[in-house]
mmCIF file of C-alpha atoms and ligand atoms in Angstrom:
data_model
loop_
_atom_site.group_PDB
_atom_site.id
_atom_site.type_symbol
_atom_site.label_atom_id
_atom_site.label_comp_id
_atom_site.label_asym_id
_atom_site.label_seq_id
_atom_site.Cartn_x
_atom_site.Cartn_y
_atom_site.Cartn_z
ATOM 1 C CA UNK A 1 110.288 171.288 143.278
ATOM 2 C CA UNK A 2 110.596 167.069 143.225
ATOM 3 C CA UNK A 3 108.939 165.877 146.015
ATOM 4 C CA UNK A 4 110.195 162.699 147.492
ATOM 5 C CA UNK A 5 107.476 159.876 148.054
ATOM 6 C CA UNK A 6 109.430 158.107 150.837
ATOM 7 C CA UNK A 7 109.838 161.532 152.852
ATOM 8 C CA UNK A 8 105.725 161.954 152.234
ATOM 9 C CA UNK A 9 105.190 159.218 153.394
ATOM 10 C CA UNK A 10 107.404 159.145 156.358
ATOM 11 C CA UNK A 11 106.366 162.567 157.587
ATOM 12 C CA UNK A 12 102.686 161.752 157.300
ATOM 13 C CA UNK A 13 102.939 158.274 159.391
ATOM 14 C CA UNK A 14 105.049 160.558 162.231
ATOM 15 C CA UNK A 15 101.888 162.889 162.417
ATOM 16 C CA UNK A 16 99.919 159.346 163.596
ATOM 17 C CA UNK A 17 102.117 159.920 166.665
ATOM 18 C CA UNK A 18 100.657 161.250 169.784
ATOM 19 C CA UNK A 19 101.977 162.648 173.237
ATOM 20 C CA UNK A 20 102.908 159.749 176.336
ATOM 21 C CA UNK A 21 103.587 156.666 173.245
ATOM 22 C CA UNK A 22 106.381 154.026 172.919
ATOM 23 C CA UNK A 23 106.741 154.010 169.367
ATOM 24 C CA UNK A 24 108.866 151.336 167.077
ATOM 25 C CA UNK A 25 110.965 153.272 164.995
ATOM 26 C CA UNK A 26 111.786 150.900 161.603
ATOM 27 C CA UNK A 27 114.711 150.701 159.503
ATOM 28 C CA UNK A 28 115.734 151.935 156.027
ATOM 29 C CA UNK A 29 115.377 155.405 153.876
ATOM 30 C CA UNK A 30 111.570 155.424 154.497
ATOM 31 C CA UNK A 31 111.549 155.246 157.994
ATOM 32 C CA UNK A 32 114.329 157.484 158.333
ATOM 33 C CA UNK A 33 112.411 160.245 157.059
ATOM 34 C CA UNK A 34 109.761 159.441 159.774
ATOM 35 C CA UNK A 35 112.155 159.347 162.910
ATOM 36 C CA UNK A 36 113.535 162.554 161.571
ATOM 37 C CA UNK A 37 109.923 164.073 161.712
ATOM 38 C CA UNK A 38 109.605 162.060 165.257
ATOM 39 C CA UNK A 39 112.844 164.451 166.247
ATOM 40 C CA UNK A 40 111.436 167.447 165.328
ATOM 41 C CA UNK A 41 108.150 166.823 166.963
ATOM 42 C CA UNK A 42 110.698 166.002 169.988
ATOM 43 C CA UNK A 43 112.225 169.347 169.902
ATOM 44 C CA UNK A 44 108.917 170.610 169.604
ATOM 45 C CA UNK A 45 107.802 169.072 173.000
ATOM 46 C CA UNK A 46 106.367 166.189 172.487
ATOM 47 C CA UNK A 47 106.761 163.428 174.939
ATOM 48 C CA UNK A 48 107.352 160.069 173.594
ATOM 49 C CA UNK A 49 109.781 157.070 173.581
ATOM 50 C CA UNK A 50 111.387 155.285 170.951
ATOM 51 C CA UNK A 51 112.008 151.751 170.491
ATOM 52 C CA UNK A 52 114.810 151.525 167.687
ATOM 53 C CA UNK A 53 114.444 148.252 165.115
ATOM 54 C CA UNK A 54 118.212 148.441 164.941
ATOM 55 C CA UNK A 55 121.550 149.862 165.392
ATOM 56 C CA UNK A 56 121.540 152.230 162.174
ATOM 57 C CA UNK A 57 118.073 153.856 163.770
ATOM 58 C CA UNK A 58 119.005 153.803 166.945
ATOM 59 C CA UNK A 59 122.092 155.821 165.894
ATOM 60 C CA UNK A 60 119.576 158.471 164.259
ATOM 61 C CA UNK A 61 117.172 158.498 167.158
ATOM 62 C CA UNK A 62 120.027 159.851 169.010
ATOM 63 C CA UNK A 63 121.638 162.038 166.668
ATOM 64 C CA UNK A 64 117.781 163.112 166.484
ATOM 65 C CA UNK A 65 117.509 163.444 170.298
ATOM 66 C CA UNK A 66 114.552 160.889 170.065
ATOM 67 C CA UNK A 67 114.766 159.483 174.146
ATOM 68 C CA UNK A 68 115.212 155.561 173.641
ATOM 69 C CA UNK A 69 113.527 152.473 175.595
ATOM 70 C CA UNK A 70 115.150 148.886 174.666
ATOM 71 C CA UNK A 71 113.098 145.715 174.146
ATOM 72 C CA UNK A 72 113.857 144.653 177.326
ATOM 73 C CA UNK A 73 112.310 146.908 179.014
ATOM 74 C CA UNK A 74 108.832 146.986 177.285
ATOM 75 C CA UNK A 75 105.816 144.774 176.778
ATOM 76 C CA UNK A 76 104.132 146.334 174.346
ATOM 77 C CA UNK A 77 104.689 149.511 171.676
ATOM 78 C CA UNK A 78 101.805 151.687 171.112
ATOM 79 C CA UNK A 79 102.482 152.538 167.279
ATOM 80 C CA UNK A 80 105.441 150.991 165.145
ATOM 81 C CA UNK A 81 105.972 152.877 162.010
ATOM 82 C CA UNK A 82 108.572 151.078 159.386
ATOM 83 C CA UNK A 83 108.957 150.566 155.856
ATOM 84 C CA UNK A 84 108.648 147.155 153.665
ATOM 85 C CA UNK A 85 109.944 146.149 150.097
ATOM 86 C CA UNK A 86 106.966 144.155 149.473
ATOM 87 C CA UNK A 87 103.118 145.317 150.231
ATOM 88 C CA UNK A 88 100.266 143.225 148.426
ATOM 89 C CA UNK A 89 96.466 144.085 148.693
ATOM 90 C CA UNK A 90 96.255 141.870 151.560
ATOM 91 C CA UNK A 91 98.598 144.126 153.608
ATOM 92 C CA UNK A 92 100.911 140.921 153.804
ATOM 93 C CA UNK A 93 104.729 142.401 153.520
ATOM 94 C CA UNK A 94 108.234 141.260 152.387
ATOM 95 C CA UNK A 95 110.928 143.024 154.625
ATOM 96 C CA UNK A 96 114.130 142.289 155.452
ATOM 97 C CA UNK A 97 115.898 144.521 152.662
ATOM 98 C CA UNK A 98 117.752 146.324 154.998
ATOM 99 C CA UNK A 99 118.700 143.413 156.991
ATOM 100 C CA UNK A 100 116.484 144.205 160.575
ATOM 101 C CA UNK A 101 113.685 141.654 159.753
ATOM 102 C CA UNK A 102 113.684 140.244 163.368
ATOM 103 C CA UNK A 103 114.410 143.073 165.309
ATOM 104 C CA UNK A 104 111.303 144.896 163.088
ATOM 105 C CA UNK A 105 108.945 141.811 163.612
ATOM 106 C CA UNK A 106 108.945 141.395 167.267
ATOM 107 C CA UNK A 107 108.593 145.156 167.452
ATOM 108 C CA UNK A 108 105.430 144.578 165.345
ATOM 109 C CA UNK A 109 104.500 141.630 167.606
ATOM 110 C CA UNK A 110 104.435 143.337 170.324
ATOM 111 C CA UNK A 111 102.774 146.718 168.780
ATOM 112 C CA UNK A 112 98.941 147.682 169.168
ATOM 113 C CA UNK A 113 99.080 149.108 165.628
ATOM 114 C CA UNK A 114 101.678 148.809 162.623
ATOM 115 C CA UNK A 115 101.907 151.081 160.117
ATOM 116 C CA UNK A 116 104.183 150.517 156.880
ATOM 117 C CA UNK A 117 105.362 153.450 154.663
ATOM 118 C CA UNK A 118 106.450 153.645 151.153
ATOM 119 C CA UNK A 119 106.874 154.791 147.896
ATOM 120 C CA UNK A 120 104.757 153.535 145.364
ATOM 121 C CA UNK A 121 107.302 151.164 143.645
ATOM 122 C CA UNK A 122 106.845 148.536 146.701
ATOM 123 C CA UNK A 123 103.319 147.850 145.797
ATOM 124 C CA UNK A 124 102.794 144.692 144.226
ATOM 125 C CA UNK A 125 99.849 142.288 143.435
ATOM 126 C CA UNK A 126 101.728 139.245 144.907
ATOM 127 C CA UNK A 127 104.375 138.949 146.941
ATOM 128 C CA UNK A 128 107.757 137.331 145.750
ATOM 129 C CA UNK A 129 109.828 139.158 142.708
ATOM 130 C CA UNK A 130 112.187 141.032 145.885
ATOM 131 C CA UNK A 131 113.956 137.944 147.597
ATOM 132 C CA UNK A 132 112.457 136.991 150.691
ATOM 133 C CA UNK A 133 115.188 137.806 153.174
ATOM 134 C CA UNK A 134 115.410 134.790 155.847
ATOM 135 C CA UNK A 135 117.599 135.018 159.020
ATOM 136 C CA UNK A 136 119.892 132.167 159.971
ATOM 137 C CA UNK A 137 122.702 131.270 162.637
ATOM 138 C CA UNK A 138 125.947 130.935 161.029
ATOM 139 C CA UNK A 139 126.490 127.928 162.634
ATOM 140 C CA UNK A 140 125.533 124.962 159.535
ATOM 141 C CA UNK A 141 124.449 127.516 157.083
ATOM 142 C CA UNK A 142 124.668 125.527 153.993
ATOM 143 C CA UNK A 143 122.639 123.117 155.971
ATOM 144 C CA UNK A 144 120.059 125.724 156.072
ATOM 145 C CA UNK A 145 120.017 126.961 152.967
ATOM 146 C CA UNK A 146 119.572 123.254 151.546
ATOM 147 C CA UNK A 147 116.560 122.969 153.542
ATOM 148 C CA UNK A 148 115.234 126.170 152.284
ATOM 149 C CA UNK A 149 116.081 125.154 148.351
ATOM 150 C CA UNK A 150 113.851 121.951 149.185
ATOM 151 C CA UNK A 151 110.942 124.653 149.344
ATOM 152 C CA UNK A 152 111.678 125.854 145.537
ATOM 153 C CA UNK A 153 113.683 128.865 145.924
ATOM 154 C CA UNK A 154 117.035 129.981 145.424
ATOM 155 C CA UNK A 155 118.632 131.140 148.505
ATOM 156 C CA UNK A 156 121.834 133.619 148.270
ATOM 157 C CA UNK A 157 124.046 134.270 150.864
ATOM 158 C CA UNK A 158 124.462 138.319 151.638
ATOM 159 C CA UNK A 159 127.475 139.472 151.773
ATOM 160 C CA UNK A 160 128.803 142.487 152.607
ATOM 161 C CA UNK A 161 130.890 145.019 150.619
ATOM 162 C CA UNK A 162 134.394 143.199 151.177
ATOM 163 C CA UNK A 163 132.437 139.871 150.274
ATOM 164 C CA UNK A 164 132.483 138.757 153.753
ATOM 165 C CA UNK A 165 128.988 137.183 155.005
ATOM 166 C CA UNK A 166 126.507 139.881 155.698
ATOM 167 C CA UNK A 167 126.154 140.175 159.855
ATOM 168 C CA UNK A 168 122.656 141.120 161.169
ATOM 169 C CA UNK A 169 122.628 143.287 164.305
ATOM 170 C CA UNK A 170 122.120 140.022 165.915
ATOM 171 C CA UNK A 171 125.048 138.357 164.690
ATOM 172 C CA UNK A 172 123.292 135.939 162.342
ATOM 173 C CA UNK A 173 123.467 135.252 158.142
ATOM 174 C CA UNK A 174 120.811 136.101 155.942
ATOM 175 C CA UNK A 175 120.259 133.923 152.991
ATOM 176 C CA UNK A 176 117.793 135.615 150.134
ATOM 177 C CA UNK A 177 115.045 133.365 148.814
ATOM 178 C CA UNK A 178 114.111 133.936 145.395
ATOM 179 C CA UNK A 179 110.944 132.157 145.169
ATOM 180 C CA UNK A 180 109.019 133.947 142.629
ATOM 181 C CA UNK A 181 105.534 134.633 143.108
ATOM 182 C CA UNK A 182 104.437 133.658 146.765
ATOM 183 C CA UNK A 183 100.688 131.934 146.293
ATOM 184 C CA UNK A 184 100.254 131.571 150.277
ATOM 185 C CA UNK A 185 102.594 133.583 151.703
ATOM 186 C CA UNK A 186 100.861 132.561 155.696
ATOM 187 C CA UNK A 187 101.737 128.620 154.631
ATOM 188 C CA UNK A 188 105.168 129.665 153.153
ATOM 189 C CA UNK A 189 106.161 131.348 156.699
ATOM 190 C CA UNK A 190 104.901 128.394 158.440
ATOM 191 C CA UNK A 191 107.429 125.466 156.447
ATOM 192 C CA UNK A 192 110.367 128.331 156.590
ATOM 193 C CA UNK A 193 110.384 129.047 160.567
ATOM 194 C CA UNK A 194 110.083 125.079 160.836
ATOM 195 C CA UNK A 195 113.196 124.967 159.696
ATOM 196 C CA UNK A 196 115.850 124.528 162.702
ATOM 197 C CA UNK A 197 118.057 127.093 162.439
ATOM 198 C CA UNK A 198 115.970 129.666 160.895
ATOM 199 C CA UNK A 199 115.617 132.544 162.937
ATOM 200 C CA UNK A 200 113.061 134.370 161.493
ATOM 201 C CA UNK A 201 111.692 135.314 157.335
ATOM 202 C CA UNK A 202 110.544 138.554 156.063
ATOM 203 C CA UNK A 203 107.271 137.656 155.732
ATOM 204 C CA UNK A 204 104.847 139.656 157.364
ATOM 205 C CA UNK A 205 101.012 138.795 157.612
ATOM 206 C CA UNK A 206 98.492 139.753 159.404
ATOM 207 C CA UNK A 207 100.966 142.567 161.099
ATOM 208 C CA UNK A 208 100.110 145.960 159.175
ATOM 209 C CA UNK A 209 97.034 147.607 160.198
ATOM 210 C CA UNK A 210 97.172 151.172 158.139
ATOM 211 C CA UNK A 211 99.677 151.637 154.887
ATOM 212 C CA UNK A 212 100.900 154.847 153.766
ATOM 213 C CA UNK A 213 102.453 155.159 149.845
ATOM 214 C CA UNK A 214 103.836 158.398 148.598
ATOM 215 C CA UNK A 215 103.629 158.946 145.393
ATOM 216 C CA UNK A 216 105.793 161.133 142.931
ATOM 217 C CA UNK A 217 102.947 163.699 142.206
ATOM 218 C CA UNK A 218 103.155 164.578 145.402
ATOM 219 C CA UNK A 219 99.988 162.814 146.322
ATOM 220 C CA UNK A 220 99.339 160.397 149.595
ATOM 221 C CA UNK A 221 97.555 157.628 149.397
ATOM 222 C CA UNK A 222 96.130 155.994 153.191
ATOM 223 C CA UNK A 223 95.024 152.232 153.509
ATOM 224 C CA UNK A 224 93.533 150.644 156.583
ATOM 225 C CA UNK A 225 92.910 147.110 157.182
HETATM 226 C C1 5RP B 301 114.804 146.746 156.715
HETATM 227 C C2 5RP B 301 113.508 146.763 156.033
HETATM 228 C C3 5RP B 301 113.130 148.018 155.328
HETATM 229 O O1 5RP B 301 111.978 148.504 155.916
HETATM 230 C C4 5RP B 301 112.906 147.711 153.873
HETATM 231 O O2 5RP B 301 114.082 147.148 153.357
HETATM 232 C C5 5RP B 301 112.527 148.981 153.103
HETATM 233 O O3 5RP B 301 113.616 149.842 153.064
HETATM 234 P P1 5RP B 301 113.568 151.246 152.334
HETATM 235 O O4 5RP B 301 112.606 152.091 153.092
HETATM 236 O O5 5RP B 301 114.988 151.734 152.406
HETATM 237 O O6 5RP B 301 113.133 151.027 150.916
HETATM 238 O O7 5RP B 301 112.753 145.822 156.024
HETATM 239 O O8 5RP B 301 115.074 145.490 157.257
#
């Protein structure tokens, strides 16, 4: 039987979990697998709340019967559990792949503990071969993106399927940054976000306490910061 390292993953990092939490439920085909454990362990009684990263998981949640709390009504999340397309030793992350980088940071902002599921193929030594995916109002775009070139990258516009700009659940562009290898990805965060108009970059440091990789052999393998 194949086992599939991002359901592994997922599943274990739903089993962190525990009766009475608000729990950040993260975007893409990793944490899908884990909000589909989260609505089985729903079904099986458990009492928690979810706080959906954006419109594609909230749409699960429900399907998943997963009862839903929106940022606005929170302070805090007790356990956010999402996946990443970059993870270095240092537990710093790219994100953004899936286009709900700002919706999934302020849920890790605001969480007590973070943890990031994968498959082993987003492990890296340094950060930077997956485009860093930066958020940006429409409005003077190419204004933006010239400002982020100045940093030494190569920023793309996303675009959707019928070539129209990509739209974040927010309404906002995303240019991707090819920047190569990131040396000091805390420093790198700091010059993007200065940029007016930026919204918000996938980098995430300092956010991830414990990391969970599944791996094709069917083994698990658990980091903690
Ligand atoms: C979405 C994300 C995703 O977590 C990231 O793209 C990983 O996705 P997947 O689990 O599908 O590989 O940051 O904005």
């Amino acid at each position: 039987m194949t086992v599939n390292p991002k359901q592994l993953a997922g599943e274990r990092a739903a089993e962190y979990v525990e009766k009475g939490m608000v729990v950040g439920l993260g975007t893409g085909s990793t944490a899908f697998f884990a909000i589909q454990k989260l609505g089985q362990r729903v079904l099986e009684g458990i009492d928690i709340c979810g706080v959906p990263t954006s419109e594609l998981s909230r749409r699960q949640a429900e399907l998943e019967n997963i009862p839903l709390i929106g940022f606005d009504q929170i302070t805090r999340i007790d356990l956010t559990i999402d996946g990443a397309d970059e993870l270095d030793p240092h537990f710093n992350l790219i994100k953004g792949g899936g286009g709900a980088l700002l919706r999934e940071k302020i849920a890790a902002s605001l969480s007590d503990r973070e943890i990031i599921i994968a498959d082993e193929s987003k492990v890296v030594a340094h950060l930077g071969a997956f485009p860093l995916p930066v958020e940006v109002i429409p409005f003077g775009w190419k204004a933006i993106q010239r400002r982020l070139a100045e940093l030494g990258c190569h920023p793309a516009l996303r675009r959707s399927r019928d070539h129209a700009p990509y739209l974040t659940d927010n309404g906002n562009y995303i240019l991707d940054c090819d920047f190569g290898r990131i040396d000091d990805p805390p420093a790198l965060e700091a010059k993007i976000n200065a940029i007016c108009g930026v919204v918000e970059c996938g980098l995430f440091i300092g956010l991830t306490d414990r990391i969970i990789i599944g791996k094709t052999d069917g083994t698990i393998e658990e980091r903690t910061r």
